[in-house]
Coordinates of C-alpha atoms and ligand atoms in Angstrom, one line a residue:
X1 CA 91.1 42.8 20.7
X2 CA 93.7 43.1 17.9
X3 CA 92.5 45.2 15.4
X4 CA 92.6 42.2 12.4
X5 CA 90.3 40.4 14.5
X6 CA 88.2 43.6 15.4
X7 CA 88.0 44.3 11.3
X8 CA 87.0 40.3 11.2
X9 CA 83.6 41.2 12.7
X10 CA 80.6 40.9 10.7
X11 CA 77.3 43.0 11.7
X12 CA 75.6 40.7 14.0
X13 CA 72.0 40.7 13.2
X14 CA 71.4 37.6 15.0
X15 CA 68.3 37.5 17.7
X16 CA 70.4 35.9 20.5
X17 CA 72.6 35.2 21.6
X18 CA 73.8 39.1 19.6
X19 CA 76.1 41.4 19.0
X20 CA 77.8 43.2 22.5
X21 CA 79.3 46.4 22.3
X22 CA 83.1 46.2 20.8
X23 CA 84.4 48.6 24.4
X24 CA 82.4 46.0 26.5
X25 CA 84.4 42.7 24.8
X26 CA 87.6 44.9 24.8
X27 CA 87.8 45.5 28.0
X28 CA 86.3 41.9 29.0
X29 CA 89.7 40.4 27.1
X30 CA 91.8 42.8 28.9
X31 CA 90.6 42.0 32.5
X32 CA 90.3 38.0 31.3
X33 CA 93.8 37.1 32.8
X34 CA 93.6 39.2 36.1
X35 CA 90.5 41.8 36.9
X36 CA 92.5 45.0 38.2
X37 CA 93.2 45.2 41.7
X38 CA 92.2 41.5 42.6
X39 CA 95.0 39.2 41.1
X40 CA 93.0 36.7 39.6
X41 CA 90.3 36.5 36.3
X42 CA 86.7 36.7 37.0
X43 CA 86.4 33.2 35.8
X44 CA 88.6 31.8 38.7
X45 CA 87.0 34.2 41.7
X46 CA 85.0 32.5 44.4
X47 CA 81.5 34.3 44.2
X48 CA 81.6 34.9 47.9
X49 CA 85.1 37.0 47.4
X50 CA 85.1 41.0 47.6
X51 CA 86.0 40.8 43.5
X52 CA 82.8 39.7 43.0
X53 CA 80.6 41.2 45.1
X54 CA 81.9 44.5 44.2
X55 CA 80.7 43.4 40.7
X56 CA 78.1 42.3 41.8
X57 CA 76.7 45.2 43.7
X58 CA 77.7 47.6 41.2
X59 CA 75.2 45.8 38.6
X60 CA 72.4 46.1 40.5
X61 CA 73.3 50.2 41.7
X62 CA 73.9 50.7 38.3
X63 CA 70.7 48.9 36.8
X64 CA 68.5 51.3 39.6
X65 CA 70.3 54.1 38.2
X66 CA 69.4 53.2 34.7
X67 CA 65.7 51.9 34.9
X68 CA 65.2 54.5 38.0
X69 CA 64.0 51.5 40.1
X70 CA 61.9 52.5 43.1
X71 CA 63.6 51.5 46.9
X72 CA 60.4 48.7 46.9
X73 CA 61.9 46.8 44.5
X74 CA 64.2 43.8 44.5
X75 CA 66.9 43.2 42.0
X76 CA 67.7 39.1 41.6
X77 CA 69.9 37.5 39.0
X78 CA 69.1 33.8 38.5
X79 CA 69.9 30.8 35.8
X80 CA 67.5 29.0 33.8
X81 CA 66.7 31.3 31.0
X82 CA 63.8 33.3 30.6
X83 CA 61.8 30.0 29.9
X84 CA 62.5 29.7 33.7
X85 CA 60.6 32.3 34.3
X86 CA 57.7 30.9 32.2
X87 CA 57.7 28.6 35.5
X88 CA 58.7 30.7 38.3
X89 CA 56.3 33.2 37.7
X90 CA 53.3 31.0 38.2
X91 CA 54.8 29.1 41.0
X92 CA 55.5 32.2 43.0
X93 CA 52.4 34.4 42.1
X94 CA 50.2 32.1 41.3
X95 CA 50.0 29.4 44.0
X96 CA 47.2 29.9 46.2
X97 CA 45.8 32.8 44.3
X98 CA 41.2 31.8 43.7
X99 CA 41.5 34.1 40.7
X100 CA 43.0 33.4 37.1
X101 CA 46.4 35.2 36.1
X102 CA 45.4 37.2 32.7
X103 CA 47.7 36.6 29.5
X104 CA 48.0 38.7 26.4
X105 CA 48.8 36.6 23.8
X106 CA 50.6 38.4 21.3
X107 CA 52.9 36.1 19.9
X108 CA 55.4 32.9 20.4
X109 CA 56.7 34.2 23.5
X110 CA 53.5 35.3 25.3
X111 CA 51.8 31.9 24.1
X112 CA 54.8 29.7 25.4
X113 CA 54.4 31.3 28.9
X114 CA 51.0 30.7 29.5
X115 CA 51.2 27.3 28.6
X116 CA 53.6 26.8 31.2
X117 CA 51.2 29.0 33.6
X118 CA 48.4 26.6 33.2
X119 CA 50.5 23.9 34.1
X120 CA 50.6 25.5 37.5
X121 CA 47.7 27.2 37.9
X122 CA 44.7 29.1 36.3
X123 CA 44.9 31.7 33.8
X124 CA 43.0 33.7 31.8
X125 CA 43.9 34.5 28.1
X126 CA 42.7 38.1 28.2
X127 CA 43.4 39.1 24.4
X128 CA 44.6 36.9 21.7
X129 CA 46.2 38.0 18.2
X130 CA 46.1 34.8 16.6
X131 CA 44.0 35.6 14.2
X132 CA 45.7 38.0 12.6
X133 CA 48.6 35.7 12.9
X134 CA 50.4 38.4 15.6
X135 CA 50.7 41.5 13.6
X136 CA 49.6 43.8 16.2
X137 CA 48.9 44.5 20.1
X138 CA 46.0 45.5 22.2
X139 CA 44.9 49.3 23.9
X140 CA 43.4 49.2 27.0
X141 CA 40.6 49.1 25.1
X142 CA 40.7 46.1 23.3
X143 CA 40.7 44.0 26.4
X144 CA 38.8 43.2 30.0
X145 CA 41.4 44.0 32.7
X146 CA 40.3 42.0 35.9
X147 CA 41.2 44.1 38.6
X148 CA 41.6 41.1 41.0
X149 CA 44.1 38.9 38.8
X150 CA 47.3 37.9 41.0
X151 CA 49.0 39.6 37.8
X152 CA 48.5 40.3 33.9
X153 CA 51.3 38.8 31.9
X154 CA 52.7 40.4 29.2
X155 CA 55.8 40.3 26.6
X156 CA 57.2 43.5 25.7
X157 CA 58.8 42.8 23.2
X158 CA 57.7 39.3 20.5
X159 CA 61.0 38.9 19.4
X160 CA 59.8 36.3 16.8
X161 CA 57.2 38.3 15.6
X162 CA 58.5 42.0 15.5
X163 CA 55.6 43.4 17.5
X164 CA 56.3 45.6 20.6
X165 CA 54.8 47.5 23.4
X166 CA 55.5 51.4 23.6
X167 CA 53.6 52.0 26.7
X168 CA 53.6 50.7 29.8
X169 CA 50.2 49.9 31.5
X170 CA 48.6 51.2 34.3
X171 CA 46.5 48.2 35.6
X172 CA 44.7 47.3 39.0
X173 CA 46.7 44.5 39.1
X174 CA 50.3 43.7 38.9
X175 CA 52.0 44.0 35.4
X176 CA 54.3 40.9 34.8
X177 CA 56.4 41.9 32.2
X178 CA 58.7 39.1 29.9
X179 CA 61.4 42.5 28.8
X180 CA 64.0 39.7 27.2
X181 CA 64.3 41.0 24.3
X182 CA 63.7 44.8 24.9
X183 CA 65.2 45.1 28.1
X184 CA 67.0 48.5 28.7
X185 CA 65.8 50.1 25.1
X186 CA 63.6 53.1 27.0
X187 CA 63.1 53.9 29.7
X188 CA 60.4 51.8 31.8
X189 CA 58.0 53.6 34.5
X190 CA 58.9 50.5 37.1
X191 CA 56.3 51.3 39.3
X192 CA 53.6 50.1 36.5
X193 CA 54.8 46.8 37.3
X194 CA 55.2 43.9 39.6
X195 CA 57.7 42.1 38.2
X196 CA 60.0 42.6 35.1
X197 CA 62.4 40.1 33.9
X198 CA 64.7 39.4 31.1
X199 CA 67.6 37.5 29.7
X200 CA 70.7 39.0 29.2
X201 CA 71.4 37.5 25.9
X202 CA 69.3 39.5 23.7
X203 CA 70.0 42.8 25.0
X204 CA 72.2 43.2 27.9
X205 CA 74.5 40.7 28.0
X206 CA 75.5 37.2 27.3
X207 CA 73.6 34.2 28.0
X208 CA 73.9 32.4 31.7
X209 CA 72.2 35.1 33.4
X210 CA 68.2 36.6 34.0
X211 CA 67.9 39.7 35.7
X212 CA 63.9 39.7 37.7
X213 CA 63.0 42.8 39.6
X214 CA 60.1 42.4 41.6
X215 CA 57.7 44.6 43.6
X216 CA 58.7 43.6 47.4
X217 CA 54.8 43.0 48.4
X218 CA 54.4 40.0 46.2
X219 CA 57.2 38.2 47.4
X220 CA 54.7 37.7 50.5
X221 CA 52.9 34.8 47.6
X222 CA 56.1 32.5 47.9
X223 CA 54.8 29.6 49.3
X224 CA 57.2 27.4 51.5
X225 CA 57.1 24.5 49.9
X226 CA 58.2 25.6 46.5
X227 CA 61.6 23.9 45.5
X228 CA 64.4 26.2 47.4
X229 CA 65.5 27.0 43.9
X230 CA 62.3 28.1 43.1
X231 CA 61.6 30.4 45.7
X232 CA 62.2 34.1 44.7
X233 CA 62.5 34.9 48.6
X234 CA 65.6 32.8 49.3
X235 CA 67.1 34.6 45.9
X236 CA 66.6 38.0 47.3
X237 CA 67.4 37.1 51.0
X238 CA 70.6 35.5 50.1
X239 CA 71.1 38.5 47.5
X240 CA 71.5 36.2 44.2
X241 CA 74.0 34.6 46.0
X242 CA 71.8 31.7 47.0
X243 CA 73.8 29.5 44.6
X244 CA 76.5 29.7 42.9
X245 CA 75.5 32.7 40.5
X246 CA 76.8 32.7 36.8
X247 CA 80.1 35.4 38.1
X248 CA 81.1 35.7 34.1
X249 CA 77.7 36.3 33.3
X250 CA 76.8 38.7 36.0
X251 CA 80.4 41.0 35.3
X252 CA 79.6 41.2 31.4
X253 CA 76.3 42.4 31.9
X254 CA 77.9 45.2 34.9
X255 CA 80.1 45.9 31.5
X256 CA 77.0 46.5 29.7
X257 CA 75.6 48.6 32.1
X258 CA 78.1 50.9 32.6
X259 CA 78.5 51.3 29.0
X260 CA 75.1 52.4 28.8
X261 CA 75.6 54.7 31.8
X262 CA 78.8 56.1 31.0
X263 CA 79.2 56.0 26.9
X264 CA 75.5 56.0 25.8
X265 CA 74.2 58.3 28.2
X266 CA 71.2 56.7 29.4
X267 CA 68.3 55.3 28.2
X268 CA 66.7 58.4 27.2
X269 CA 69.6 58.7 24.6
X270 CA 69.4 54.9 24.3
X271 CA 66.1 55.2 23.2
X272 CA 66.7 57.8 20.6
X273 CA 69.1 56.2 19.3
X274 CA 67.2 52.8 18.3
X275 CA 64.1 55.3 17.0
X276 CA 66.6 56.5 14.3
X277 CA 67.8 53.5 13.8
X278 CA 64.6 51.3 13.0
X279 CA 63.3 54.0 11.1
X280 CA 66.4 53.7 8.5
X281 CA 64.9 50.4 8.2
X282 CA 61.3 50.8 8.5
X283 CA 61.7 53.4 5.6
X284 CA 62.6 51.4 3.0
X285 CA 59.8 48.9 3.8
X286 CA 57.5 51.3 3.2
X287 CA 58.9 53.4 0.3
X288 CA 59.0 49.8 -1.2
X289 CA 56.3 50.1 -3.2
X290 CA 55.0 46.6 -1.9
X291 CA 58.3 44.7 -2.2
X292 CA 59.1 44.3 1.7
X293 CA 56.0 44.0 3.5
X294 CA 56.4 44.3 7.0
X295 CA 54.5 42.1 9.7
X296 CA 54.2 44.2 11.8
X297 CA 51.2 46.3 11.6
X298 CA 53.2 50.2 12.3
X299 CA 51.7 50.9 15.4
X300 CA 53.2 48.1 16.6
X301 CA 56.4 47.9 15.3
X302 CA 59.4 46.7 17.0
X303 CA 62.8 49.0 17.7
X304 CA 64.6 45.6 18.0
X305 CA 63.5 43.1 15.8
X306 CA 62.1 44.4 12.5
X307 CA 60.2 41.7 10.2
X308 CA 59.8 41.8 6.6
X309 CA 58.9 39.3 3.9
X310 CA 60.1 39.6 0.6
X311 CA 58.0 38.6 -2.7
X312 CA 59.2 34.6 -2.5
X313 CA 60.7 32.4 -0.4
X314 CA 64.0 31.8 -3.1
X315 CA 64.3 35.6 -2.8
X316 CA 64.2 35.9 0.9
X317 CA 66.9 32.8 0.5
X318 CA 68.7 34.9 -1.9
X319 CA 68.1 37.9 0.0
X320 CA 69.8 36.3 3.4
X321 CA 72.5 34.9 1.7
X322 CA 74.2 37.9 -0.2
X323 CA 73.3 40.0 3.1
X324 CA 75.9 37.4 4.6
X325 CA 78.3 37.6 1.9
X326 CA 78.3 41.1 2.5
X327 CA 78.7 41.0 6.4
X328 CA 75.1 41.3 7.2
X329 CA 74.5 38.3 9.6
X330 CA 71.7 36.5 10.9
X331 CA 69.0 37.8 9.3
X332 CA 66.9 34.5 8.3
X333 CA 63.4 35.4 9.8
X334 CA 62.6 32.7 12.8
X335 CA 61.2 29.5 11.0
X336 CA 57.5 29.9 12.4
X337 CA 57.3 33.3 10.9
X338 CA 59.8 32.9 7.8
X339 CA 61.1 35.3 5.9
X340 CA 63.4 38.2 7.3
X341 CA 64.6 39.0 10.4
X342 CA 67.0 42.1 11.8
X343 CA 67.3 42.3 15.4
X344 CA 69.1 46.0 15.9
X345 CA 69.4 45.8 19.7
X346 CA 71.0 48.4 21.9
X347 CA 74.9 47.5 20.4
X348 CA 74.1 47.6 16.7
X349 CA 76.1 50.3 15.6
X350 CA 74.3 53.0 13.1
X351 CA 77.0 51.9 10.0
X352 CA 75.6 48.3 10.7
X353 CA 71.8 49.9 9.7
X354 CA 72.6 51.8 7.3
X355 CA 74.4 48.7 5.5
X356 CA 71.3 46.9 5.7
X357 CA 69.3 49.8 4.3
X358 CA 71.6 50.0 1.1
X359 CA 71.8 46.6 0.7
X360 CA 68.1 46.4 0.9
X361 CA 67.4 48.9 -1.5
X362 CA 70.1 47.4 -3.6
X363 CA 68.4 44.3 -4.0
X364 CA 65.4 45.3 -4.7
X365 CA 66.9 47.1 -8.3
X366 CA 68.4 44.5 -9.0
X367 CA 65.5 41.4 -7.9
X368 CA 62.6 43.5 -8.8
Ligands
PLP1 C1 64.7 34.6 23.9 C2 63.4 34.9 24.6 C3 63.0 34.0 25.6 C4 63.7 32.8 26.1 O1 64.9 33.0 26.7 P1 65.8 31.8 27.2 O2 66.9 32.6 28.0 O3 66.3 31.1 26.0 O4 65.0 31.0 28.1 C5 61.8 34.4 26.3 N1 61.1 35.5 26.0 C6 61.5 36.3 25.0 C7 60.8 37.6 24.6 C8 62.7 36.0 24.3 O5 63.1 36.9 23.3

């Protein structure tokens, strides 16, 4: 990237498609016309040639390394979105199952998936934060785990809302796990769970491609009449390659991962890093004196997607478009929720924050 068009770059606070590390698109543009060592551009590289499946396999080493995946777990990388998934889960886990999946609703997310559940099956909203309009999460003890459930959903992350799961739950049955939007921020014990999943395009990537890793026992549910498409076993016998897999997709987020391996350090470090960075922001909600009110109750507080409201809607208006006059982008809160909205995923640099946090406290002098 030349640098006038690198010092063009406003920070992305956008929910997704968001912002990519700078290294990560740097080196994307300089391997755009050939990819070292194999003559030709990713883009123009049959998915079956030994370009690609080097890429290929060195995504999926390098997401075990990072999430410290156990051997009985299968790494796939399909199309379709998350809201796939919605579908796929159901179908694969579901079908054939006498008992009702659980769901915990916490937000838009969570709530979109189980209606797409039902369609296919029987399910079982376990907890429900509708009425306190999603500002919080359950404990353990706020809901009835059945032990028999083929699985208990979950989002980690309500991207819409700004509510997140720190913990990850030791249940009877299989944890399902909708990661989209948090997906590589900590570390994850992956043996709590049967399946994880998330799009790229939030956190690890750009959009095209949905990383699922599933516990190898439950592929044993995949009926054989499910449409080839989808079957999770002919994804993971054919080894993502059942189709013609999304090759751009799939290298950006191996960029991704090996940034995070190599530059970040880990997700330990990863981790840290987005604590200090949604605390800049946190901390001037709260030493607001009432002005920003998060909605997010603070036990439940997102790293990635922070919520706030301002005292009007014309000032939240106001609020969103200085912020973009200023290089702050994206922050209009999702329409269901209003108000404001920063997602600080994984690539939002610290400077990025901090200008937020300035501008924030700026405007509240001067609109108070
Ligand atoms: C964005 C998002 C989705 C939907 O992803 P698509 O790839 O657009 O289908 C699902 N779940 C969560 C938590 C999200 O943030």
């Amino acid at each position: 990237m030349s640098t006038t068009v690198a010092q063009e770059r406003v920070y992305n606070f956008s929910p997704g498609p968001a912002v990519l590390p700078v290294s990560v698109l740097q080196q994307a543009q300089r391997d755009l016309m050939c990819l070292p060592g194999y003559g030709m551009s990713i883009l123009e590289m049959s998915h079956r040639a030994p370009g690609f499946l080097d890429i290929l396999a060195a995504a999926k080493h390098n997401l075990k390394e990072l999430l410290r995946i156990p051997d009985n777990y299968k790494i796939i990388f399909l199309q379709g979105g998350s809201r796939l998934q919605f579908s796929m889960i159901p179908m694969n886990l579901l079908r054939g199952q006498s008992q009702p999946a659980d769901y915990l609703i916490t937000g838009s997310w969570s709530k979109m998936a189980l209606d797409e559940a039902k369609r296919e099956g029987l399910a079982r909203v376990a907890w429900d934060g509708k009425s306190t309009n999603y500002d919080r999460l359950p404990t353990l003890a706020d809901w009835q785990p059945n032990k028999d459930a083929p699985y208990t959903y979950l989002c980690s992350n309500e991207t819409i809302q700004g509510v997140q799961f720190d913990t990850d739950f030791d249940l009877k049955s299989p944890v399902v796990a909708d990661c989209s939007s948090d997906f590589l921020h900590r570390p994850l014990d992956v043996a709590k769970y049967g399946l994880i999943y998330a799009c790229a395009q939030k956190n690890a990537g750009p959009a095209g491609v949905t990383a699922v890793i599933i516990r190898e026992d439950l592929l044993a549910r995949s009926q054989d009449n499910l449409p080839g498409y989808m079957n999770y076993t002919g994804h993971v016998k054919e080894d993502s390659l059942y189709n013609t897999p999304p090759t751009f997709a799939i290298y950006l987020m191996g960029l991704v991962l090996r940034w995070l391996k190599d530059d970040v350090g880990g997700l330990e470090k990863m981790h840290a890093f987005n604590q200090e960075k949604a605390k800049l922001l946190y901390d001037v909600i709260d030493g607001s004196g009432g002005y920003f009110k998060g909605h997010a109750q603070p036990a439940n507080r997102s790293l990635m997607n922070v919520t706030f409201r301002l005292p009007s809607e014309d000032l939240e208006k106001k609020f969103c478009k200085e912020g973009e006059k200023r290089g702050l982008d994206g922050l209009k809160g999702h329409r269901s929720v209003g108000g404001v909205r920063a997602s600080i995923y994984n690539a939002m640099p610290l400077e990025g924050v901090k200008q937020l946090a300035e501008f924030m406290k700026e405007f509240q002098q001067q609109n108070g």
